[in-house]
Coordinates of C-alpha atoms and ligand atoms in Angstrom, one line a residue:
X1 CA 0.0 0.0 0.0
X2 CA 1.5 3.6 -1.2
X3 CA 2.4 5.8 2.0
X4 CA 1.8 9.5 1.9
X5 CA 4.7 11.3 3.4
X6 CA 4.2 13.8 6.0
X7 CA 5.3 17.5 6.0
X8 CA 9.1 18.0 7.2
X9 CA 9.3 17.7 10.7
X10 CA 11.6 18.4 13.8
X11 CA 10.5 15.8 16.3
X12 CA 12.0 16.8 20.0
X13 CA 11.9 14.4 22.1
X14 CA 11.9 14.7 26.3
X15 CA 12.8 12.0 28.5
X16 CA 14.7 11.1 25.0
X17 CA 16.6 8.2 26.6
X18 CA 14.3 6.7 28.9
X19 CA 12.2 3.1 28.8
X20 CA 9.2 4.7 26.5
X21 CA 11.4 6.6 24.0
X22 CA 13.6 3.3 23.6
X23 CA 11.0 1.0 23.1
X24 CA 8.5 2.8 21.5
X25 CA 8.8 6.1 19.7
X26 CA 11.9 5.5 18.3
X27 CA 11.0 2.2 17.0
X28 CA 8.0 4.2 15.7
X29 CA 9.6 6.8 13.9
X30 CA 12.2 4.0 12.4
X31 CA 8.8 2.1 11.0
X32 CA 7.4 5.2 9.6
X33 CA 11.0 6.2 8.0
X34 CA 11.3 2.1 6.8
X35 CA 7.7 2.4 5.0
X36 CA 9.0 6.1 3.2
X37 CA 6.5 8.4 5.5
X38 CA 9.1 10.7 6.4
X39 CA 11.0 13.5 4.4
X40 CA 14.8 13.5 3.7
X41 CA 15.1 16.6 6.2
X42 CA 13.4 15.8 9.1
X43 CA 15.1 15.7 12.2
X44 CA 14.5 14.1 15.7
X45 CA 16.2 15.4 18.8
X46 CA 16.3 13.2 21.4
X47 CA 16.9 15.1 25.2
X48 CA 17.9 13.8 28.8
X49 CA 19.6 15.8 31.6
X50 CA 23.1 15.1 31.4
X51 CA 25.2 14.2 27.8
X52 CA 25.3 10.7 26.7
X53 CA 28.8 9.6 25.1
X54 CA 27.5 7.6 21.9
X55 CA 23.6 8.1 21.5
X56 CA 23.3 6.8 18.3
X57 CA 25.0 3.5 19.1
X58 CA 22.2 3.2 21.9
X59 CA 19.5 3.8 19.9
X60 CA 20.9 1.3 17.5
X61 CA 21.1 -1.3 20.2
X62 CA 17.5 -0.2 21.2
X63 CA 16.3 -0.7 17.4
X64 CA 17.7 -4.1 17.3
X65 CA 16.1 -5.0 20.3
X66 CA 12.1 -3.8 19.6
X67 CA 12.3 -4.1 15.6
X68 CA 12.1 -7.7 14.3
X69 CA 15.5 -8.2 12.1
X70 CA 13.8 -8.8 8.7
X71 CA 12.6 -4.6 9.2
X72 CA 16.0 -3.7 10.0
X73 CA 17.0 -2.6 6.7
X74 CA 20.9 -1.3 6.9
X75 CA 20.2 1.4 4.4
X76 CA 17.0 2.8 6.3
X77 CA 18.9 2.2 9.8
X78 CA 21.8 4.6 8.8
X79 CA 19.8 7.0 7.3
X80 CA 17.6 6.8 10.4
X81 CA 20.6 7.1 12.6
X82 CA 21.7 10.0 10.4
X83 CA 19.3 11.8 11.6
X84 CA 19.1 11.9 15.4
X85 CA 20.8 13.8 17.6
X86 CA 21.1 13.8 21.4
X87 CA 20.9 17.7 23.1
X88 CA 21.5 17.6 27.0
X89 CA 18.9 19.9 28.7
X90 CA 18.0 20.5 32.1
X91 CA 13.9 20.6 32.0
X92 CA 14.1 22.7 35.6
X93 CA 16.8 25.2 35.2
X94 CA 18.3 27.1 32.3
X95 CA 21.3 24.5 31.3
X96 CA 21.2 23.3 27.7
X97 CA 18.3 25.8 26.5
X98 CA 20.6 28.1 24.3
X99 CA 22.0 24.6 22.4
X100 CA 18.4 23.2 21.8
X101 CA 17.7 26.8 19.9
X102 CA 20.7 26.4 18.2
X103 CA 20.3 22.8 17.2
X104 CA 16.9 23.4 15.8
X105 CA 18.2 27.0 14.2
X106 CA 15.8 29.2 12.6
X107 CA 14.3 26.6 10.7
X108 CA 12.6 29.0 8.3
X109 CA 10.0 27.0 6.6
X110 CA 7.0 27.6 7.5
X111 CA 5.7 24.0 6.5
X112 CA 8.2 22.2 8.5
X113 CA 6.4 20.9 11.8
X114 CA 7.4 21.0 15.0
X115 CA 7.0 18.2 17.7
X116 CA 8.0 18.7 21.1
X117 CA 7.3 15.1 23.1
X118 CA 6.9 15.1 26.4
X119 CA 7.8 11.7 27.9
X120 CA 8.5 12.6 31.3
X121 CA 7.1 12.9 34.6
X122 CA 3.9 14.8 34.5
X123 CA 5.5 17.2 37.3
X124 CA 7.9 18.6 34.6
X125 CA 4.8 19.2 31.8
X126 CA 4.4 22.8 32.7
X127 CA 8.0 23.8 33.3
X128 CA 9.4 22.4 30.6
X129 CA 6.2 24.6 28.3
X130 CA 7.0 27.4 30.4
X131 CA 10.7 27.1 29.0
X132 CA 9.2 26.6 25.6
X133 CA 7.6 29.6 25.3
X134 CA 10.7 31.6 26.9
X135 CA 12.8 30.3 24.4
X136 CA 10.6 31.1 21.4
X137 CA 10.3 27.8 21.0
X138 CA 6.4 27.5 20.8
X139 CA 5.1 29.0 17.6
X140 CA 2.0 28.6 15.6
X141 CA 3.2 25.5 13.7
X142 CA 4.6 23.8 17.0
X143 CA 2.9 20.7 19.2
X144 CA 2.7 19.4 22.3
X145 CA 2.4 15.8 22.9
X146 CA 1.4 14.9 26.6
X147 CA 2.2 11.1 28.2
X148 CA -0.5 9.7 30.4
X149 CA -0.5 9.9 32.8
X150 CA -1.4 13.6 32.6
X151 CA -1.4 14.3 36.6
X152 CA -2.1 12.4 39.6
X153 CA -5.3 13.6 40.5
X154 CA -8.2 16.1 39.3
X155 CA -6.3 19.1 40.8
X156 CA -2.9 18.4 39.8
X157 CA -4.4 17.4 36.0
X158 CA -5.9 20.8 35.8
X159 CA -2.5 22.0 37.1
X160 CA -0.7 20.6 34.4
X161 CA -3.2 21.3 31.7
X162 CA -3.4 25.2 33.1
X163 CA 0.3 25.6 32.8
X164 CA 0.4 23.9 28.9
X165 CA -2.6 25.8 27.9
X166 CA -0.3 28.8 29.0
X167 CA 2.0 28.7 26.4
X168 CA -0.4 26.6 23.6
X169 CA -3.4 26.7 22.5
X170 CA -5.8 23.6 22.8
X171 CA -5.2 22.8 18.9
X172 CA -1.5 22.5 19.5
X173 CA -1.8 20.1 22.6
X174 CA -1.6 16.4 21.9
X175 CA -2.4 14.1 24.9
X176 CA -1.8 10.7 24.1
X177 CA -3.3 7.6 25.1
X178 CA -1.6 4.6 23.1
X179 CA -4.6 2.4 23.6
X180 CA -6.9 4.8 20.8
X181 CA -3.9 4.1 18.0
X182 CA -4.3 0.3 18.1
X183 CA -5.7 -1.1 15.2
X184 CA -8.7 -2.8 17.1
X185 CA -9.5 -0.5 18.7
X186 CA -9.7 2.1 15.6
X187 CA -11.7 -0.7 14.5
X188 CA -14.4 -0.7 17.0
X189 CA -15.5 2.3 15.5
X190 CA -15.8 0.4 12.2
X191 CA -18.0 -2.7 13.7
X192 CA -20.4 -0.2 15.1
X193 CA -20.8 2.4 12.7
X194 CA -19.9 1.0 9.5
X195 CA -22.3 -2.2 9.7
X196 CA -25.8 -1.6 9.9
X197 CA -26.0 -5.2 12.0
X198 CA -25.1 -4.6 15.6
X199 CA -26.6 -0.6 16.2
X200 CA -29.6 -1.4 16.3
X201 CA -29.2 -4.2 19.6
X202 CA -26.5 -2.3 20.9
X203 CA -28.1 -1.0 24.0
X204 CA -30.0 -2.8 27.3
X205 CA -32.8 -4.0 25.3
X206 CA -30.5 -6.3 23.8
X207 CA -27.2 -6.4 25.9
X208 CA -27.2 -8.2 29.4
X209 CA -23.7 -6.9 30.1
X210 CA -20.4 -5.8 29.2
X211 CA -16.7 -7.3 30.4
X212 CA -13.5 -5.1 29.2
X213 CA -10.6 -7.0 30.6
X214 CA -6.9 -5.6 29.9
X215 CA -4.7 -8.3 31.4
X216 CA -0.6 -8.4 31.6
X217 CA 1.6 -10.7 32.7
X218 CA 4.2 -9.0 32.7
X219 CA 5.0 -6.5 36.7
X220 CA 6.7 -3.4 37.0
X221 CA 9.8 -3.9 34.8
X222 CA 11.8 -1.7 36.7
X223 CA 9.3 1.1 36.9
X224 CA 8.4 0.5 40.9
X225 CA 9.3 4.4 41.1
X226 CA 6.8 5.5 39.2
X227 CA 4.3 2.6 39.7
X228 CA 4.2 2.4 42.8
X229 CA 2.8 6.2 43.5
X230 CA 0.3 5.5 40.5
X231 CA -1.5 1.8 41.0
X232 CA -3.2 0.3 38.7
X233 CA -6.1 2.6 38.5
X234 CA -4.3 5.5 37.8
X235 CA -2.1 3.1 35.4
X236 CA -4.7 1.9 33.6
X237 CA -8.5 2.4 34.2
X238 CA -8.5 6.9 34.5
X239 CA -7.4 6.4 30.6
X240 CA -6.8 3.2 28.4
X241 CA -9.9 1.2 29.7
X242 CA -11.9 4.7 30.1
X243 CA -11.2 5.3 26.8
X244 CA -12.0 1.6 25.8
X245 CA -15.6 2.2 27.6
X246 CA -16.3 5.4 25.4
X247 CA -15.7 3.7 22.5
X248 CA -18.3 1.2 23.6
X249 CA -20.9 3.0 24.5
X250 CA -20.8 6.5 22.7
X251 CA -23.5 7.4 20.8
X252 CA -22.6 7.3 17.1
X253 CA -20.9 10.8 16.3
X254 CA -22.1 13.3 13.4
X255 CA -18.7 12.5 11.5
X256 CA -15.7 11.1 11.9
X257 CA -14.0 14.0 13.3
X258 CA -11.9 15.1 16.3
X259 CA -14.6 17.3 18.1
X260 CA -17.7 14.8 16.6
X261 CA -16.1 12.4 18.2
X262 CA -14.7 13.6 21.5
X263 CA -18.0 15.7 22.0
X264 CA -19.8 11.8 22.3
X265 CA -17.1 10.2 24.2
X266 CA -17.0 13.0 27.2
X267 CA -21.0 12.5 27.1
X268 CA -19.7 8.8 28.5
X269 CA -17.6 9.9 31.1
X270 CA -20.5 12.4 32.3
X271 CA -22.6 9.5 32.7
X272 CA -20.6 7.0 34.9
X273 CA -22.4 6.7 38.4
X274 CA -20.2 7.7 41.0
X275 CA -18.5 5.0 43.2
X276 CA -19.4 6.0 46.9
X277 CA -18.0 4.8 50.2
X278 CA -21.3 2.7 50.1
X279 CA -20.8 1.1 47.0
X280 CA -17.4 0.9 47.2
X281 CA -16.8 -2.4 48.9
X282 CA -19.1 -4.3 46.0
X283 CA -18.5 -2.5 43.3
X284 CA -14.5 -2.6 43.4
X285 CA -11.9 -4.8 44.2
X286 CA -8.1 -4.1 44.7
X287 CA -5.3 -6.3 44.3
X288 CA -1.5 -6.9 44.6
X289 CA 0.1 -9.6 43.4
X290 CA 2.2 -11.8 45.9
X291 CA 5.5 -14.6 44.3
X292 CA 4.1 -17.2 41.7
X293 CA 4.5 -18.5 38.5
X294 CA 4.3 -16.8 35.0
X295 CA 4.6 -19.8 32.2
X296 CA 6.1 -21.8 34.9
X297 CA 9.1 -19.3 35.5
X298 CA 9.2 -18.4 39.8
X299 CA 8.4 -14.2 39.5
X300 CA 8.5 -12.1 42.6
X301 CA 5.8 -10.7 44.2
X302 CA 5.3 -7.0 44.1
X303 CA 6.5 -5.7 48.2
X304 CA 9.9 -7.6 46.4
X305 CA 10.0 -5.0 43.2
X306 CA 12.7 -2.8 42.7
X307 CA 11.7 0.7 44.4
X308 CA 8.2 -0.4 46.0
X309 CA 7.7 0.5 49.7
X310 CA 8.0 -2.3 51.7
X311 CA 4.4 -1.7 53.0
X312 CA 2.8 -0.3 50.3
X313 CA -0.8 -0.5 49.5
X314 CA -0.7 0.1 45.8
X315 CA -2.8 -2.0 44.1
X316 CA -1.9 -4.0 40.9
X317 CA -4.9 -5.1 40.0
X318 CA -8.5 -3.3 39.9
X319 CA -11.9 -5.2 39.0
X320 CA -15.0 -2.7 39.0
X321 CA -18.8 -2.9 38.0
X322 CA -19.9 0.1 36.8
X323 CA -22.9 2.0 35.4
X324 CA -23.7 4.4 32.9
X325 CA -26.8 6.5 33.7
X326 CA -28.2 7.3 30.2
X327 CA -31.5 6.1 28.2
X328 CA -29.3 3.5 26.2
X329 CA -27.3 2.1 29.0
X330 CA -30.1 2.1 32.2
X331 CA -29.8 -1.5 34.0
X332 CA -26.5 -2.7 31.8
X333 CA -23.5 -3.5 34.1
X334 CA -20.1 -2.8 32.8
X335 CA -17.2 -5.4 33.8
X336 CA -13.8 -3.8 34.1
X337 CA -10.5 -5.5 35.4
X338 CA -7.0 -5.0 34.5
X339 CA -3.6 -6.2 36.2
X340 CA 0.2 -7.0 36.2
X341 CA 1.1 -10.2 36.7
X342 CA -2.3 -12.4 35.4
X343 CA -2.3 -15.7 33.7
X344 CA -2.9 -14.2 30.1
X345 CA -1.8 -11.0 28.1
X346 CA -4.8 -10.2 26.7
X347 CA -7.3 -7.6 26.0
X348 CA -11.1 -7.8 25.0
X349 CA -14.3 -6.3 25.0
X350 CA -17.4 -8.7 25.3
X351 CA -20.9 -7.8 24.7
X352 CA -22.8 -10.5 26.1
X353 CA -26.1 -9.9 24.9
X354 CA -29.7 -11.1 26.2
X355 CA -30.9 -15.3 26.0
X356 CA -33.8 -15.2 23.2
X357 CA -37.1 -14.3 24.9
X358 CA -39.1 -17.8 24.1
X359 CA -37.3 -21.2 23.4
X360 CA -38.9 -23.6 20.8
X361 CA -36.8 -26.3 20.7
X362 CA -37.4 -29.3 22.9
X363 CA -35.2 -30.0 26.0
X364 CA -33.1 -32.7 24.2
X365 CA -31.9 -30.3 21.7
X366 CA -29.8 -29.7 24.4
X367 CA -28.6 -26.1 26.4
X368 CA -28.9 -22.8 24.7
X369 CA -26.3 -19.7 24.6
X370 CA -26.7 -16.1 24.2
X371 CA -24.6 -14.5 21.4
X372 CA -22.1 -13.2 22.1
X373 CA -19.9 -11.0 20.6
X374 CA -16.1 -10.6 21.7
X375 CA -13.9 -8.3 20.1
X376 CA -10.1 -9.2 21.1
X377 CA -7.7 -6.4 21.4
X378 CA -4.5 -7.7 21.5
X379 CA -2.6 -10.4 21.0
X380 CA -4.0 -12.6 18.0
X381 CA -6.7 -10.1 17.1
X382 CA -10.0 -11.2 16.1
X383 CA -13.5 -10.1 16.5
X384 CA -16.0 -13.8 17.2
X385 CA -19.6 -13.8 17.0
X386 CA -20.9 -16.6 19.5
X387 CA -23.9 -18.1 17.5
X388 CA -26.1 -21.0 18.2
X389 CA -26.2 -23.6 15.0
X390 CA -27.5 -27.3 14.5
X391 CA -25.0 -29.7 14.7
X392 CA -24.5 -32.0 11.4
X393 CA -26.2 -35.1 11.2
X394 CA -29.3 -37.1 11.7
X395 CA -31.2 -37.8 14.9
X396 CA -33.5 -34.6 15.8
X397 CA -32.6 -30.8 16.5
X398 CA -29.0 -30.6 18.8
X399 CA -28.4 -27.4 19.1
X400 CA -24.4 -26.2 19.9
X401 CA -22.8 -22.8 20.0
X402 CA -20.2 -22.2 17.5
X403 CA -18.5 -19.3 16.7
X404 CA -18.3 -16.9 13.4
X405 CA -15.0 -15.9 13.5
X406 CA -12.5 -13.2 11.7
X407 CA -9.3 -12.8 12.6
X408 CA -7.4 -10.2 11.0
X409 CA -3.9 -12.0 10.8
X410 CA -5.6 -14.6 8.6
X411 CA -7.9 -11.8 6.4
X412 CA -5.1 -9.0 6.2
X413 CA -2.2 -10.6 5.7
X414 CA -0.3 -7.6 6.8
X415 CA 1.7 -6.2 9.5
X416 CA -0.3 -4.2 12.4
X417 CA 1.6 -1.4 12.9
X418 CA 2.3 -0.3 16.4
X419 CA 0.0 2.6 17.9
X420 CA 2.6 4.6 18.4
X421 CA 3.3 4.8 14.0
X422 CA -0.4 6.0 13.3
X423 CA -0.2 8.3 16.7
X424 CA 3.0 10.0 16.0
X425 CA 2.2 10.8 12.5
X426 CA -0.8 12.1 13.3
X427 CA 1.0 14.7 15.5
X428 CA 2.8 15.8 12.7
X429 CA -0.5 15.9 10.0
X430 CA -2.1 17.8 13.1
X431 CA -4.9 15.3 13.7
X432 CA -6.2 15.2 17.1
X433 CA -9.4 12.7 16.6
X434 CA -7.7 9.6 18.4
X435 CA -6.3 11.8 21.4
X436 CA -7.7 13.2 24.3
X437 CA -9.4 16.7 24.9
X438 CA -8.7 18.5 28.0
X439 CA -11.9 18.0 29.2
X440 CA -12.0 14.4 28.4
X441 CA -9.0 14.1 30.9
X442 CA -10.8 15.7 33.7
X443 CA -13.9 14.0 33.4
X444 CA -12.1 11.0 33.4
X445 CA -9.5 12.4 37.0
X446 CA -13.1 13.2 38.4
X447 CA -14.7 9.9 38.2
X448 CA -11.9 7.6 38.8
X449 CA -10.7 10.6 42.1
X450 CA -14.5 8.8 43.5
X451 CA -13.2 5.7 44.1
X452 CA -9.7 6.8 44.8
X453 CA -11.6 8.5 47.4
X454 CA -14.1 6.3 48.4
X455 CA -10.8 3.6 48.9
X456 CA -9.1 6.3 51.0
X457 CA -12.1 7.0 53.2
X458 CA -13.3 3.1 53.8
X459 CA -9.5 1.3 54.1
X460 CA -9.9 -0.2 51.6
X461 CA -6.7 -2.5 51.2
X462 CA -5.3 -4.6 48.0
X463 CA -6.9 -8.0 48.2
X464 CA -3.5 -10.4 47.6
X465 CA -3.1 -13.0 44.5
X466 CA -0.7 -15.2 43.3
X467 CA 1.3 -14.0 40.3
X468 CA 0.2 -16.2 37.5
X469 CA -3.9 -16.2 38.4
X470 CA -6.6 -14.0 37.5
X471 CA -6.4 -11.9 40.6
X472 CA -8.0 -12.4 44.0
X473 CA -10.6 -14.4 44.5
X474 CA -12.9 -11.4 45.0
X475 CA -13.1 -10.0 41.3
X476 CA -14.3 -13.0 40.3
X477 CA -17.1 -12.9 43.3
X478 CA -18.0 -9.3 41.6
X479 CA -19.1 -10.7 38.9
X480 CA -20.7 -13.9 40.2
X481 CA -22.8 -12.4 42.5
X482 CA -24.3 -11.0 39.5
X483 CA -24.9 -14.7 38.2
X484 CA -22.7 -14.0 35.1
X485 CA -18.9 -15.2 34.8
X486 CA -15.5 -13.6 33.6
X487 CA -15.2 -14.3 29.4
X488 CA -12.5 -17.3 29.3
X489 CA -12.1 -18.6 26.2
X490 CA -9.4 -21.5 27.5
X491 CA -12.9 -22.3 28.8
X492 CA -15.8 -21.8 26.6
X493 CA -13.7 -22.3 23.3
X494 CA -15.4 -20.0 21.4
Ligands
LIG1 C1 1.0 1.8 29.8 C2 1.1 1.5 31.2 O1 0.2 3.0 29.5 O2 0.3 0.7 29.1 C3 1.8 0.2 31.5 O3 1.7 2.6 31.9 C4 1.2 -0.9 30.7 O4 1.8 -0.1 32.9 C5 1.0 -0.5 29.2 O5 2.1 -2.1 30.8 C6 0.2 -1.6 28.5 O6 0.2 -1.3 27.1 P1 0.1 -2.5 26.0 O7 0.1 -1.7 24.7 O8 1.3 -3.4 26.2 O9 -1.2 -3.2 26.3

């Protein structure tokens, strides 16, 4: 498939040698360069605190590590290499400033875009804009691109977003959320709104529930600092699986566009019930994981993590039932756990939707099953439609759920590029439709601040589990009390 290339760019990287730059956007930008997206001149500057003695060797070592060999062309990987450069700046004081001006010149083209990433601790967000704008380094055809997560709570987001929206104006500001660039998830938006079949039933007179599970097995990998003073609903549930949800359940926007569509998805966030210190012990469950087994390899448990308080309370793992009060949603639970550490890297959305309101068929045609529908994320993405079907043969009516089933790998025989490729280069065409609005962000801080709340006023304390399971034995009592189960597909095989 022919590429467009993107106007020239100067991509700026902060936080330019840490875990997220290493393993993701450099990768990124080396895909995007590999497949002919980027211009002869277009730079990226990668920045850290003190000077590093041979960048471009590391960042070679880093390429060979998160690019599969066969993409590692050694023509594209030197003219990649050609173009980085390493700048030392100091994002608090006034050290390195005057070189990063100079490095990026005058660059008088007005069509050349500027990218100034911001993958370091939110704390540093507004000083390092603040320094931006002092250093005329924050024009018209500059933009900001936030990490989650963008502050720790609702006051310290609107901090952060207070001191960016100092120096840019909303259209310049970029806050990312990886989970909107992945191809399935882009592609919910396809199921429901480019197939007439599912809109109709896709509301509580047809759906029973909804489970979003985002499941890891890997810990902390050696990010206990930061991990620890997030947790995993911080981590996780304020943005990839709230963002996940609004996908779900928006109401089908006017057109594909970046307000359309962020205009429905904050309508989402508006309508999530509160969690209260009532509700709280029910409708949430913390956990932490304690030594086990991932694919029978001992792992430690999480007090044992590099940089975790011996004591700490941070939870790894958060399973919650929530609500959405709006006319489509009244009465339809939502199902949402996530965690480090599980049995299973996976991540899925099923719609479970309602038995059929009158059976027919006589009792030896055996059970019957609900559709189902369960759209799976990541790895081995595929979307399955649980139908119930005869089964072949003579001998009377059995019935027997099987499933309809497409699975991308097999129908696009194609690589999936990662989220960050489509995300970054959306930056540069100035595209904001699959990142997050300001007030997206806050909506989301305010809900999720009730339960960090409601935890804070009601002890609530991280459940343990053993690395390996599905968390403590309390999510799954969340959902059975309900009389409904967690989607396993080890188990149901379809
Ligand atoms: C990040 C979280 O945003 O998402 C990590 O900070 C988590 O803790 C990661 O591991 C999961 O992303 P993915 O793309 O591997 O599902």
């Amino acid at each position: 498939m022919a590429v467009l290339s993107v106007a020239p760019f100067d991509f700026v990287v902060f936080g330019g040698t840490g875990d997220l730059a290493q393993r993701k956007l450099l990768p990124a930008l080396f895909m995007r360069d590999r497949d002919g997206q980027i211009t002869p001149d277009s730079r990226i500057f990668a920045l850290s605190r003190r000077p590093v003695p041979d960048f471009r060797r590391d960042v070679e070592h880093a390429l060979r590590e998160h690019v599969s060999e066969a993409e590692l062309d050694a023509g594209v990987l030197a003219r990649f290499l050609a173009r980085l450069e390493h700048v030392a700046v100091d994002a608090t004081s006034d050290d390195g400033w005057p070189d990063l001006v100079k490095a990026l010149g005058d660059g008088d083209d007005p069509r050349r875009v500027r990218v100034h990433y911001l993958a370091t601790s939110p704390d540093l967000f507004g000083p390092i804009c603040e320094a931006l704008g002092r250093y005329g380094l924050a024009d018209a055809r500059t933009r900001v691109v936030l990490e989650k997560p963008i502050g720790h709570d609702l006051a310290s987001a609107r901090r952060t977003n207070d001191q960016v929206n100092a120096v840019f104006d909303e259209t310049q500001i970029f806050r990312i959320d990886h989970y909107l660039g992945k191809e399935t998830v882009q592609n919910l938006l396809a199921l429901r709104f480019a197939n007439a079949l599912f809109e109709p039933l896709w509301n509580a007179s047809a759906i029973d529930h909804v489970q979003i599970t985002v499941a890891e097995k890997l810990g902390v990998e050696g990010r206990g600092g930061y991990y620890d003073h997030a947790g995993a609903l911080r981590d996780m549930v304020q943005n990839h699986l709230l963002q996940l949800l609004c996908l779900v359940a928006m109401e089908p926007p006017r057109v594909l566009d970046n307000e359309a569509v962020r205009d429905e998805k904050i309508k989402v966030l508006r309508a999530l019930a509160p969690i209260t210190r009532e509700s709280v012990g029910h409708s949430t469950v913390r956990g932490q994981y304690r030594a086990g087994a991932i694919d029978g390899q001992s792992v430690r448990g999480y007090l044992d993590e590099q940089s975790v308080g011996e004591q700490s309370q941070t939870e790894t793992f958060v399973a919650l039932k929530l609500e959405l009060k709006n006319w489509r949603w009244a009465g339809v639970p939502f199902y949402l756990r996530t965690g480090k550490r599980l049995q299973q890297k996976v991540s899925e959305i099923v719609i479970q939707f309602r038995p059929v309101p009158h059976r027919i068929f006589p009792a030896d045609a055996g059970p019957m099953q609900a559709n189902r529908l369960v759209i799976r994320l990541q790895p081995d993405e595929h979307i399955r439609l649980l139908m119930m079907t005869k089964e072949p043969g003579p001998g009377g009516m059995r019935l027997k759920a099987a499933p309809l089933n497409l699975s991308f790998a097999e129908t696009f025989k194609q690589r999936f590029p990662d989220a960050y490729e489509r995300l970054l280069m959306d930056v540069v065409r100035g595209n904001p439709t699959l990142f997050m609005r300001r007030d997206e962000v806050e909506a989301a801080w305010a809900w999720s601040g009730t339960i960090l709340d409601a935890w804070a006023q009601a002890d609530e304390r991280p459940r343990p589990y053993i690395a390996g399971t599905w968390g403590p034995s309390q999510a799954i009592a969340l959902i059975e009390r309900d009389g409904r189960t967690w989607y396993d597909e080890t188990l149901e095989g379809v």
